[in-house]
Amino acid sequence: MQRSSTKAPAISLRGVGKSYSGVSVLQNVDLDIAPGEVHSLVGENGAGKSTLLKILGGAIRADHGTLTFDGERTAIHGPRDAIRHGISLISQEGALVPALTVLENVFLGRWSQRLGFRRAREDRERFDRLLEFTGFDVDPDRRVDRLPTGTQQQVEILRSLARGAQVLAMDEPTAVLTEHEKENLLGLIRRLAAGGTTVILVSHFLDEVLKVAERVTVLRDGQLVITEDAALHTPATLVRHMVGRQIDVLYPEPDPVPADAPVRLAARGLGRGLVGGVDLTVRAGEILGIAGLVGSGRSETLRLLFGADRATDGVVELDGTALIKLTPRKAMAAGLALVPESRKEQGLVMARSVRENVALASLGGRRYGPFVRPAAERSAVDAASRAVDIRAAKTDAAIQTLSGGNQQKALFAKWLLRKPRVLLIDEPTRGVDVAAKTQIHKLIVELAREGMAVVVVSSEIEELLELSHRALVLRHGHVVGEFPRGAPREAVIAAAFGDVGETT
Ligand SMILES: Nc1ncnc2c1ncn2[C@@H]1O[C@H](COP(=O)(O)OP(=O)(O)OP(=O)(O)O)[C@@H](O)[C@H]1O
Ligand SMILES: [Mg+2]
């Protein structure tokens, strides 16, 4: 689809560049995006995608170059300028006010008012109309910090729409969504574009990019490699531009679990709140997947297994012994590790260095008296960082200066260093680029081969079914099905939805 060239581009960048302490992360970017176009931005972790979006959204300022919106050359000095130009950024990190409700976040500063009084009913009606338009299902009265990440992001989208965004820039919006929610979001993007909204989409899911975008731009090491019609590309051609060479993105096959492998971790009747009566077993060397829709209790189940939330029912057993009154500290001492879903809230200390973060969980094991041995620590951290391919200028850099995907890899490395007997992983490759993703898959398969028991939650059905020996499906907090590796994904999706003649 070619746009007529008579229309002024909605956005025009010329010579845009950005450096951090002398290191250039974006160089000389020229880009025109038409009104109502869906434009996708792809590239490896650290390529500069988020940096570009943040410049558009006013979160950071470019060092060089010019920005033009609707033919008007402008400077964006901050988020307010961006909002004034109708640009709304849905960032990788999320930007909601945690202690406020969904409704308060969506209309913050833009309440319906008459004579200075808030008109609550009007806001609820506006909210309902937004829900209808987006197809989202969000409770307006819930506090946003109690919502799963996928739902929080929906709240951000609702807020952008409430502000009447002309340009919606989304940084990996589908990274935490399940198949159905992804499809819903792609449908919404199409509808928005058809209505004239310009959408810029950053994503590591290349097939999804090619489905929805009219044009695609590839960034590599801060430079624009190509901007072309999406119709000219396949995932493989995009990857070649992204990494500058041909690579295979294949799932490694896990080794069969030895017939005599002992049950390492078991849960019997485990429950709390929504999660009820979960039974599961994982043997040494086995990778068990947990599938389900957002809100089905997948992450909650992992948290119960780790004692991050205290189960009200049932028991967790390690090597046949019940872990009573389980807490994360006890779980860690017993050899369990949990790689959480949200790196910002649950996993990493943003202001600390990569090295400190990676070393954090395992310091105890390496401490001699009161002294940490810096040399041993450094080499162990470097090895773990290499294993997951963290790309940081130096390991002394603060975690917050790493790109999103590299932060995820750091979180993974942190738990690897502990060499747990049971690894619980929530969304192992969230925000990780295709090349690094294969690397993380290989690593998980390798760990299982060495006898680790692994439980993995992933919203990506394909990842789950290729990586796990078996996958359980949760619905409304209950196990509703079990599928072997390579089972048809449609069957798993149907089980997750309960499309089997039930009335709930
Ligand atoms: N505040 C900062 N200080 C120093 N370096 C930074 C800062 N923010 C980003 N960078 C660096 O800029 C580069 C580009 O980062 P950016 O976040 O734009 O990557 P990305 O393409 O979005 O990657 P990902 O796919 O992992 O999200 C990275 O090397 C990153 O470490
Ligand atoms: Mg990014």
Coordinates of C-alpha atoms and ligand atoms in Angstrom, one line a residue:
M1 CA 0.0 0.0 0.0
Q2 CA 1.6 3.3 -1.1
R3 CA 0.3 6.5 0.5
S4 CA -0.3 9.4 -1.8
S5 CA 2.7 11.7 -1.7
T6 CA 0.5 14.8 -1.6
K7 CA -0.2 14.5 2.1
A8 CA 2.4 15.9 4.4
P9 CA 4.0 13.2 6.6
A10 CA 2.5 13.1 10.1
I11 CA 6.1 12.8 11.4
S12 CA 9.3 13.6 9.8
L13 CA 12.8 13.1 11.3
R14 CA 16.0 14.5 9.8
G15 CA 19.4 13.7 11.1
V16 CA 18.2 12.7 14.5
G17 CA 21.0 11.5 16.8
K18 CA 21.6 10.8 20.5
S19 CA 24.6 9.9 22.6
Y20 CA 25.1 8.9 26.2
S21 CA 28.5 9.8 27.7
G22 CA 30.1 10.0 24.3
V23 CA 28.6 6.7 23.1
S24 CA 26.3 7.2 20.1
V25 CA 23.1 5.1 20.4
L26 CA 21.2 6.8 17.5
Q27 CA 22.9 8.3 14.5
N28 CA 21.6 10.5 11.7
V29 CA 18.1 9.0 11.4
D30 CA 15.9 10.2 8.6
L31 CA 12.3 8.9 8.6
D32 CA 8.9 10.0 7.3
I33 CA 5.7 8.5 8.5
A34 CA 2.4 9.2 6.8
P35 CA -0.8 10.1 8.7
G36 CA -2.8 6.9 9.4
E37 CA 0.2 4.7 8.6
V38 CA 1.1 1.7 10.7
H39 CA 4.9 1.8 10.8
S40 CA 6.9 -0.8 12.6
L41 CA 10.4 -0.4 14.0
V42 CA 12.5 -3.5 14.5
G43 CA 16.0 -4.3 15.5
E44 CA 18.1 -6.3 18.0
N45 CA 18.1 -5.5 21.7
G46 CA 20.0 -2.2 22.1
A47 CA 19.5 -1.1 18.5
G48 CA 17.9 2.2 19.5
K49 CA 14.2 1.6 19.0
S50 CA 13.1 2.8 22.4
T51 CA 15.5 5.7 22.3
L52 CA 13.8 6.8 19.0
L53 CA 10.3 6.5 20.5
K54 CA 11.3 8.3 23.7
I55 CA 12.6 11.2 21.6
L56 CA 9.2 11.4 19.8
G57 CA 7.4 11.1 23.1
G58 CA 9.4 13.8 24.7
A59 CA 10.8 11.5 27.4
I60 CA 14.4 12.3 26.2
R61 CA 15.8 14.9 23.9
A62 CA 17.8 14.3 20.7
D63 CA 21.3 15.8 20.6
H64 CA 21.0 16.4 16.8
G65 CA 18.5 16.7 14.1
T66 CA 15.0 18.1 13.5
L67 CA 11.5 16.8 14.1
T68 CA 8.5 17.9 12.0
F69 CA 4.8 17.1 12.9
D70 CA 2.1 17.8 10.3
G71 CA 4.5 20.0 8.4
E72 CA 5.4 22.1 11.5
R73 CA 9.0 22.0 12.5
T74 CA 9.2 21.8 16.2
A75 CA 11.2 21.0 19.2
I76 CA 9.9 18.6 21.8
H77 CA 11.2 19.7 25.2
G78 CA 9.2 17.2 27.2
P79 CA 6.2 14.9 27.4
R80 CA 3.8 18.0 27.5
D81 CA 5.0 19.2 24.1
A82 CA 4.5 15.7 22.7
I83 CA 1.0 15.5 24.1
R84 CA 0.3 18.9 22.6
H85 CA 1.2 17.5 19.2
G86 CA -1.0 14.5 19.8
I87 CA 1.8 12.1 20.3
S88 CA 1.3 9.4 22.9
L89 CA 4.0 7.0 24.0
I90 CA 3.2 3.6 25.5
S91 CA 6.6 2.8 26.9
Q92 CA 8.3 -0.5 27.6
E93 CA 8.5 0.4 31.3
G94 CA 4.9 1.4 31.9
A95 CA 3.9 4.8 33.2
L96 CA 0.8 4.5 35.3
V97 CA 0.3 5.9 38.8
P98 CA 0.4 2.7 40.9
A99 CA -1.8 3.7 43.8
L100 CA -4.7 5.1 41.6
T101 CA -7.5 3.2 40.1
V102 CA -7.9 2.4 36.4
L103 CA -10.4 5.1 35.9
E104 CA -8.3 7.7 37.7
N105 CA -5.3 6.8 35.6
V106 CA -7.2 7.0 32.3
F107 CA -8.7 10.4 32.9
L108 CA -6.0 11.9 35.1
G109 CA -6.1 15.7 34.7
R110 CA -8.9 15.4 32.2
W111 CA -12.0 14.8 34.2
S112 CA -15.4 15.7 32.9
Q113 CA -16.3 18.8 34.7
R114 CA -19.1 21.3 34.9
L115 CA -18.7 24.5 36.9
G116 CA -15.7 23.0 38.5
F117 CA -17.5 19.9 39.7
R118 CA -16.5 16.5 38.5
R119 CA -19.1 14.6 36.6
A120 CA -18.4 11.0 37.6
R121 CA -21.2 9.5 35.6
E122 CA -19.9 11.1 32.4
D123 CA -16.5 9.7 33.0
R124 CA -17.9 6.2 33.5
E125 CA -19.8 6.5 30.2
R126 CA -16.7 7.7 28.5
F127 CA -14.8 4.8 30.0
D128 CA -17.5 2.3 28.8
R129 CA -17.3 3.7 25.3
L130 CA -13.5 3.3 25.3
L131 CA -13.9 -0.3 26.4
E132 CA -16.4 -1.0 23.7
F133 CA -14.1 0.5 21.1
T134 CA -11.0 -1.3 22.2
G135 CA -12.6 -4.6 23.2
F136 CA -10.7 -4.6 26.5
D137 CA -12.2 -6.0 29.6
V138 CA -10.9 -3.9 32.5
D139 CA -12.5 -3.1 35.9
P140 CA -12.4 0.8 36.2
D141 CA -12.3 0.6 40.0
R142 CA -9.2 -1.7 40.5
R143 CA -6.0 -0.2 41.6
V144 CA -3.6 -0.5 38.7
D145 CA -0.7 -1.9 40.8
R146 CA -2.9 -4.9 41.5
L147 CA -3.3 -5.7 37.8
P148 CA -1.3 -8.0 35.6
T149 CA 1.2 -6.3 33.4
G150 CA -0.8 -7.0 30.2
T151 CA -3.8 -5.3 31.7
Q152 CA -1.8 -2.3 32.9
Q153 CA -0.7 -1.8 29.4
Q154 CA -4.3 -1.8 28.2
V155 CA -4.9 0.9 30.8
E156 CA -2.1 2.9 29.1
I157 CA -3.7 2.5 25.8
L158 CA -7.1 3.6 27.1
R159 CA -5.4 6.7 28.6
S160 CA -3.8 7.5 25.2
L161 CA -7.1 7.2 23.5
A162 CA -8.8 9.3 26.1
R163 CA -6.3 12.0 25.4
G164 CA -7.2 11.8 21.7
A165 CA -3.8 10.7 20.5
Q166 CA -3.0 11.4 16.8
V167 CA 0.2 9.4 16.9
L168 CA 0.4 6.3 19.1
A169 CA 3.9 5.0 19.6
M170 CA 3.9 1.6 21.2
D171 CA 7.0 0.0 22.6
E172 CA 6.6 -3.8 22.5
P173 CA 2.9 -3.7 23.5
T174 CA 2.4 -7.4 22.7
A175 CA 5.4 -8.7 24.7
V176 CA 3.1 -9.7 27.6
L177 CA 0.0 -10.6 25.8
T178 CA -1.4 -14.0 24.9
E179 CA -2.5 -15.0 21.4
H180 CA -6.1 -13.8 21.8
E181 CA -5.1 -10.5 23.3
K182 CA -2.5 -10.0 20.6
E183 CA -5.0 -10.5 17.9
N184 CA -7.3 -8.1 19.6
L185 CA -4.6 -5.5 19.9
L186 CA -3.6 -5.9 16.2
G187 CA -7.3 -5.5 15.3
L188 CA -7.4 -2.3 17.4
I189 CA -4.3 -0.9 15.7
R190 CA -5.9 -1.5 12.3
R191 CA -9.1 0.3 13.3
L192 CA -7.2 3.2 14.8
A193 CA -5.1 3.6 11.6
A194 CA -8.2 3.3 9.4
G195 CA -9.6 6.2 11.5
G196 CA -6.5 8.3 10.7
T197 CA -4.3 7.6 13.8
T198 CA -0.7 7.1 13.0
V199 CA 0.7 4.0 14.8
I200 CA 4.4 3.3 15.4
L201 CA 4.9 -0.2 16.6
V202 CA 8.1 -1.6 18.1
S203 CA 8.0 -5.4 18.3
H204 CA 10.2 -8.5 18.3
F205 CA 7.4 -10.6 16.9
L206 CA 8.3 -10.2 13.2
D207 CA 5.3 -12.2 11.8
E208 CA 3.0 -9.9 13.7
V209 CA 4.9 -6.8 12.5
L210 CA 4.5 -8.0 8.9
K211 CA 0.8 -8.7 9.4
V212 CA -0.1 -5.2 10.6
A213 CA 2.5 -2.7 9.4
E214 CA 2.4 -1.1 6.0
R215 CA 6.1 -0.1 6.2
V216 CA 8.9 -1.3 8.4
T217 CA 12.1 0.3 9.5
V218 CA 15.1 -1.7 10.7
L219 CA 17.6 -0.2 13.1
R220 CA 21.0 -1.7 13.7
D221 CA 23.5 -0.3 16.2
G222 CA 21.6 3.1 16.2
Q223 CA 21.6 3.4 12.5
L224 CA 18.6 3.2 10.1
V225 CA 19.3 0.2 7.8
I226 CA 16.1 0.2 5.7
T227 CA 12.7 1.7 5.5
E228 CA 10.6 -0.4 3.1
D229 CA 7.1 -1.7 2.4
A230 CA 6.3 -4.6 4.7
A231 CA 5.0 -6.6 1.8
L232 CA 8.5 -6.9 0.5
H233 CA 9.7 -8.8 3.6
T234 CA 9.5 -12.1 5.5
P235 CA 10.7 -12.6 9.1
A236 CA 14.0 -14.0 7.7
T237 CA 14.7 -11.0 5.5
L238 CA 14.1 -8.7 8.5
V239 CA 16.4 -10.7 10.7
R240 CA 19.1 -10.5 8.1
H241 CA 18.9 -6.7 8.1
M242 CA 18.7 -6.7 11.9
V243 CA 21.8 -8.7 12.6
G244 CA 23.6 -8.2 9.3
R245 CA 23.8 -11.9 8.6
Q246 CA 21.7 -15.0 8.1
I247 CA 20.8 -16.8 11.3
D248 CA 18.6 -19.8 12.0
V249 CA 15.9 -19.3 14.5
L250 CA 15.0 -22.8 15.5
Y251 CA 13.8 -24.1 18.8
P252 CA 16.2 -26.5 20.4
E253 CA 14.7 -29.9 21.2
P254 CA 14.8 -30.8 24.9
D255 CA 16.3 -34.2 25.7
P256 CA 13.8 -36.9 26.8
V257 CA 13.4 -37.0 30.6
P258 CA 15.2 -40.2 31.8
A259 CA 12.6 -42.9 32.8
D260 CA 14.1 -43.1 36.3
A261 CA 14.3 -39.3 36.9
P262 CA 12.9 -38.5 40.4
V263 CA 10.1 -36.1 41.0
R264 CA 11.9 -33.0 42.1
L265 CA 9.0 -30.5 42.7
A266 CA 5.4 -31.3 43.4
A267 CA 2.4 -29.3 44.4
R268 CA -0.7 -30.9 45.8
G269 CA -4.0 -28.9 46.1
L270 CA -2.1 -25.7 46.0
G271 CA -4.3 -22.6 46.2
R272 CA -4.8 -19.1 47.3
G273 CA -7.5 -16.6 46.0
L274 CA -8.2 -17.3 42.4
V275 CA -5.8 -20.3 42.3
G276 CA -7.5 -23.4 43.5
G277 CA -6.3 -27.0 44.0
V278 CA -3.3 -27.0 41.6
D279 CA -1.6 -30.4 41.3
L280 CA 1.6 -30.7 39.4
T281 CA 4.8 -32.6 39.4
V282 CA 8.1 -31.8 37.7
R283 CA 10.9 -34.4 37.5
A284 CA 14.6 -33.7 37.4
G285 CA 15.5 -32.8 33.9
E286 CA 12.0 -31.9 33.0
I287 CA 10.6 -28.7 31.6
L288 CA 7.0 -28.1 32.5
G289 CA 5.1 -25.4 30.7
I290 CA 2.1 -23.5 32.1
A291 CA -0.2 -21.9 29.6
G292 CA -3.4 -19.9 30.1
L293 CA -4.9 -16.5 29.4
V294 CA -3.8 -13.3 31.2
G295 CA -5.4 -13.5 34.6
S296 CA -5.7 -17.3 34.6
G297 CA -3.4 -17.7 37.5
R298 CA -0.1 -18.6 35.8
S299 CA 2.2 -16.1 37.5
E300 CA 0.3 -16.6 40.8
T301 CA 1.0 -20.3 40.6
L302 CA 4.7 -19.7 40.2
R303 CA 4.6 -17.3 43.2
L304 CA 2.9 -19.9 45.3
L305 CA 5.5 -22.5 44.4
F306 CA 8.2 -20.1 45.5
G307 CA 6.5 -18.8 48.6
A308 CA 6.4 -15.3 47.2
D309 CA 2.7 -15.4 48.2
R310 CA 1.8 -17.8 51.0
A311 CA -0.6 -20.6 49.9
T312 CA -3.7 -20.9 51.9
D313 CA -4.3 -24.5 50.7
G314 CA -2.2 -27.4 49.7
V315 CA 1.5 -28.1 49.9
V316 CA 4.7 -27.7 47.9
E317 CA 7.1 -30.7 48.1
L318 CA 10.8 -30.7 47.1
D319 CA 12.2 -34.2 46.7
G320 CA 9.3 -35.6 48.5
T321 CA 9.6 -33.4 51.5
A322 CA 6.9 -30.8 52.3
L323 CA 8.2 -27.2 52.4
I324 CA 6.2 -25.9 55.4
K325 CA 5.4 -22.2 55.7
L326 CA 7.2 -21.5 52.5
T327 CA 8.9 -18.1 52.1
P328 CA 11.2 -16.9 49.3
R329 CA 14.1 -17.1 51.7
K330 CA 13.3 -20.7 52.5
A331 CA 12.6 -21.5 48.9
M332 CA 16.0 -20.1 47.9
A333 CA 17.8 -22.0 50.6
A334 CA 16.1 -25.2 49.4
G335 CA 17.3 -24.6 45.8
L336 CA 14.4 -22.9 44.1
A337 CA 14.7 -19.8 42.0
L338 CA 12.0 -17.6 40.5
V339 CA 12.7 -15.3 37.5
P340 CA 9.7 -12.9 37.8
E341 CA 7.7 -11.4 35.0
S342 CA 8.4 -7.8 35.9
R343 CA 12.0 -6.8 35.9
K344 CA 11.4 -3.4 37.3
E345 CA 9.2 -4.2 40.2
Q346 CA 10.3 -7.7 41.2
G347 CA 13.7 -8.4 39.8
L348 CA 16.2 -5.7 39.4
V349 CA 17.6 -2.8 41.4
M350 CA 17.5 -0.2 38.6
A351 CA 20.2 2.2 40.0
R352 CA 22.7 -0.5 40.7
S353 CA 25.2 -1.9 38.2
V354 CA 24.7 -4.9 36.0
R355 CA 27.4 -6.7 38.0
E356 CA 25.7 -5.9 41.4
N357 CA 22.3 -7.0 40.1
V358 CA 23.5 -10.3 38.6
A359 CA 25.6 -11.0 41.7
L360 CA 22.8 -10.1 44.2
A361 CA 21.0 -13.4 44.5
S362 CA 24.1 -15.5 44.8
L363 CA 26.3 -13.4 47.0
G364 CA 25.4 -15.5 50.0
G365 CA 26.9 -18.6 48.3
R366 CA 30.1 -16.8 47.5
R367 CA 30.7 -14.9 50.7
Y368 CA 33.7 -15.8 52.8
G369 CA 33.3 -14.3 56.3
P370 CA 32.2 -10.7 55.8
F371 CA 34.2 -10.3 52.6
V372 CA 33.0 -10.8 49.1
R373 CA 35.7 -11.9 46.8
P374 CA 35.6 -9.4 44.0
A375 CA 37.7 -11.3 41.5
A376 CA 35.6 -14.5 41.9
E377 CA 32.4 -12.5 41.7
R378 CA 33.5 -10.7 38.7
S379 CA 34.4 -13.7 36.7
A380 CA 31.3 -15.6 37.7
V381 CA 29.1 -12.7 36.7
D382 CA 31.0 -12.2 33.5
A383 CA 30.4 -15.9 32.6
A384 CA 26.7 -15.7 33.4
S385 CA 26.4 -12.5 31.5
R386 CA 28.1 -14.0 28.5
A387 CA 25.9 -17.1 28.6
V388 CA 22.8 -14.9 28.1
D389 CA 24.6 -12.4 25.9
I390 CA 24.0 -9.2 27.8
R391 CA 25.1 -6.2 25.7
A392 CA 26.1 -3.4 28.0
A393 CA 28.9 -1.0 27.4
K394 CA 30.4 -2.2 30.7
T395 CA 29.2 -4.4 33.6
D396 CA 29.6 -1.4 35.9
A397 CA 26.9 0.5 34.0
A398 CA 23.6 1.0 35.9
I399 CA 20.9 -1.5 34.9
Q400 CA 18.6 1.4 34.0
T401 CA 20.9 2.4 31.1
L402 CA 20.5 -1.0 29.4
S403 CA 17.9 -1.6 26.7
G404 CA 14.8 -3.5 27.8
G405 CA 15.8 -6.8 26.3
N406 CA 19.2 -6.6 27.9
Q407 CA 17.7 -6.0 31.3
Q408 CA 15.6 -9.1 30.9
K409 CA 18.8 -11.1 30.1
A410 CA 20.4 -9.7 33.3
L411 CA 17.5 -10.9 35.3
F412 CA 17.9 -14.3 33.9
A413 CA 21.7 -14.3 34.5
K414 CA 21.1 -13.3 38.1
W415 CA 19.3 -16.5 38.8
L416 CA 21.5 -18.7 36.7
L417 CA 24.4 -17.9 38.9
R418 CA 22.7 -19.5 41.9
K419 CA 22.6 -22.8 40.0
P420 CA 19.1 -23.7 41.4
R421 CA 17.7 -27.2 41.5
V422 CA 14.4 -25.9 40.4
L423 CA 14.0 -22.9 38.1
L424 CA 10.6 -21.2 37.9
I425 CA 10.5 -18.7 35.0
D426 CA 7.8 -16.3 34.2
E427 CA 8.0 -15.1 30.5
P428 CA 11.6 -16.1 29.9
T429 CA 12.1 -14.2 26.7
R430 CA 9.9 -11.2 27.2
G431 CA 11.3 -8.3 25.2
V432 CA 14.2 -10.3 24.0
D433 CA 15.2 -10.2 20.3
V434 CA 15.0 -13.3 18.1
A435 CA 18.7 -14.1 18.2
A436 CA 19.0 -13.8 22.0
K437 CA 15.7 -15.7 22.4
T438 CA 17.1 -18.8 20.7
Q439 CA 20.1 -18.5 23.0
I440 CA 17.9 -18.4 26.1
H441 CA 15.9 -21.4 24.9
K442 CA 19.2 -23.3 24.3
L443 CA 20.2 -22.4 27.8
I444 CA 17.0 -23.7 29.4
V445 CA 17.2 -26.9 27.5
E446 CA 20.9 -27.2 28.6
L447 CA 20.0 -26.7 32.3
A448 CA 17.3 -29.3 32.1
R449 CA 19.8 -31.7 30.5
E450 CA 22.0 -31.2 33.6
G451 CA 19.1 -32.3 35.8
M452 CA 17.4 -29.0 36.7
A453 CA 13.7 -29.1 37.0
V454 CA 12.1 -26.2 35.2
V455 CA 8.7 -24.6 35.3
V456 CA 8.1 -22.0 32.6
V457 CA 5.1 -19.7 32.1
S458 CA 4.9 -18.1 28.7
S459 CA 2.2 -16.2 26.8
E460 CA 3.7 -17.4 23.6
I461 CA 2.0 -20.7 22.9
E462 CA 4.6 -21.7 20.4
E463 CA 7.5 -21.1 22.7
L464 CA 5.7 -23.0 25.4
L465 CA 4.9 -26.0 23.3
E466 CA 8.3 -26.2 21.7
L467 CA 10.3 -25.8 24.8
S468 CA 8.4 -27.8 27.4
H469 CA 8.1 -31.6 27.7
R470 CA 4.6 -31.1 28.9
A471 CA 2.3 -28.1 29.2
L472 CA -0.5 -27.6 31.7
V473 CA -3.3 -25.2 30.9
L474 CA -4.8 -23.0 33.6
R475 CA -8.2 -21.4 33.4
H476 CA -9.7 -19.4 36.2
G477 CA -6.9 -20.7 38.5
H478 CA -7.5 -24.4 37.8
V479 CA -5.6 -26.9 35.8
V480 CA -7.9 -27.8 32.9
G481 CA -5.7 -29.7 30.5
E482 CA -2.3 -31.2 29.9
F483 CA -0.6 -31.4 26.5
P484 CA 2.7 -33.1 25.3
R485 CA 5.4 -31.2 23.5
G486 CA 4.4 -30.3 20.0
A487 CA 0.7 -30.6 20.6
P488 CA -1.4 -28.5 18.2
R489 CA -1.6 -25.0 19.5
E490 CA -5.3 -24.7 18.6
A491 CA -6.0 -27.4 21.2
V492 CA -4.1 -25.5 23.9
I493 CA -5.8 -22.3 23.0
A494 CA -9.2 -23.9 23.1
A495 CA -8.5 -25.4 26.5
A496 CA -7.3 -22.0 27.8
F497 CA -10.6 -20.4 26.6
G498 CA -12.8 -23.3 27.7
D499 CA -14.2 -23.6 24.2
V500 CA -15.3 -27.1 24.9
G501 CA -19.0 -26.8 25.4
E502 CA -18.9 -25.3 28.8
T503 CA -21.1 -22.5 29.9
T504 CA -18.7 -20.5 32.1
Ligands
LIG1 N1 20.2 6.5 30.1 C1 21.1 5.8 29.3 N2 22.4 5.9 29.6 C2 23.3 5.2 28.8 N3 23.0 4.4 27.8 C3 21.7 4.3 27.5 C4 20.7 4.9 28.3 N4 19.5 4.6 27.7 C5 19.7 3.7 26.7 N5 21.1 3.5 26.6 C6 21.7 2.7 25.6 O1 21.2 3.0 24.3 C7 21.2 1.9 23.4 C8 19.9 1.7 22.8 O2 18.9 1.4 23.8 P1 17.4 1.2 23.4 O3 16.7 1.1 24.7 O4 16.9 2.3 22.5 O5 17.4 -0.2 22.7 P2 16.2 -1.0 22.0 O6 16.4 -1.1 20.6 O7 14.9 -0.4 22.5 O8 16.4 -2.4 22.7 P3 15.4 -3.5 23.3 O9 14.9 -4.4 22.2 O10 16.3 -4.4 24.2 O11 14.3 -2.8 24.0 C9 21.6 0.7 24.3 O12 22.9 0.3 24.1 C10 21.4 1.2 25.7 O13 22.3 0.6 26.7
MG2 MG 13.5 -1.1 23.8

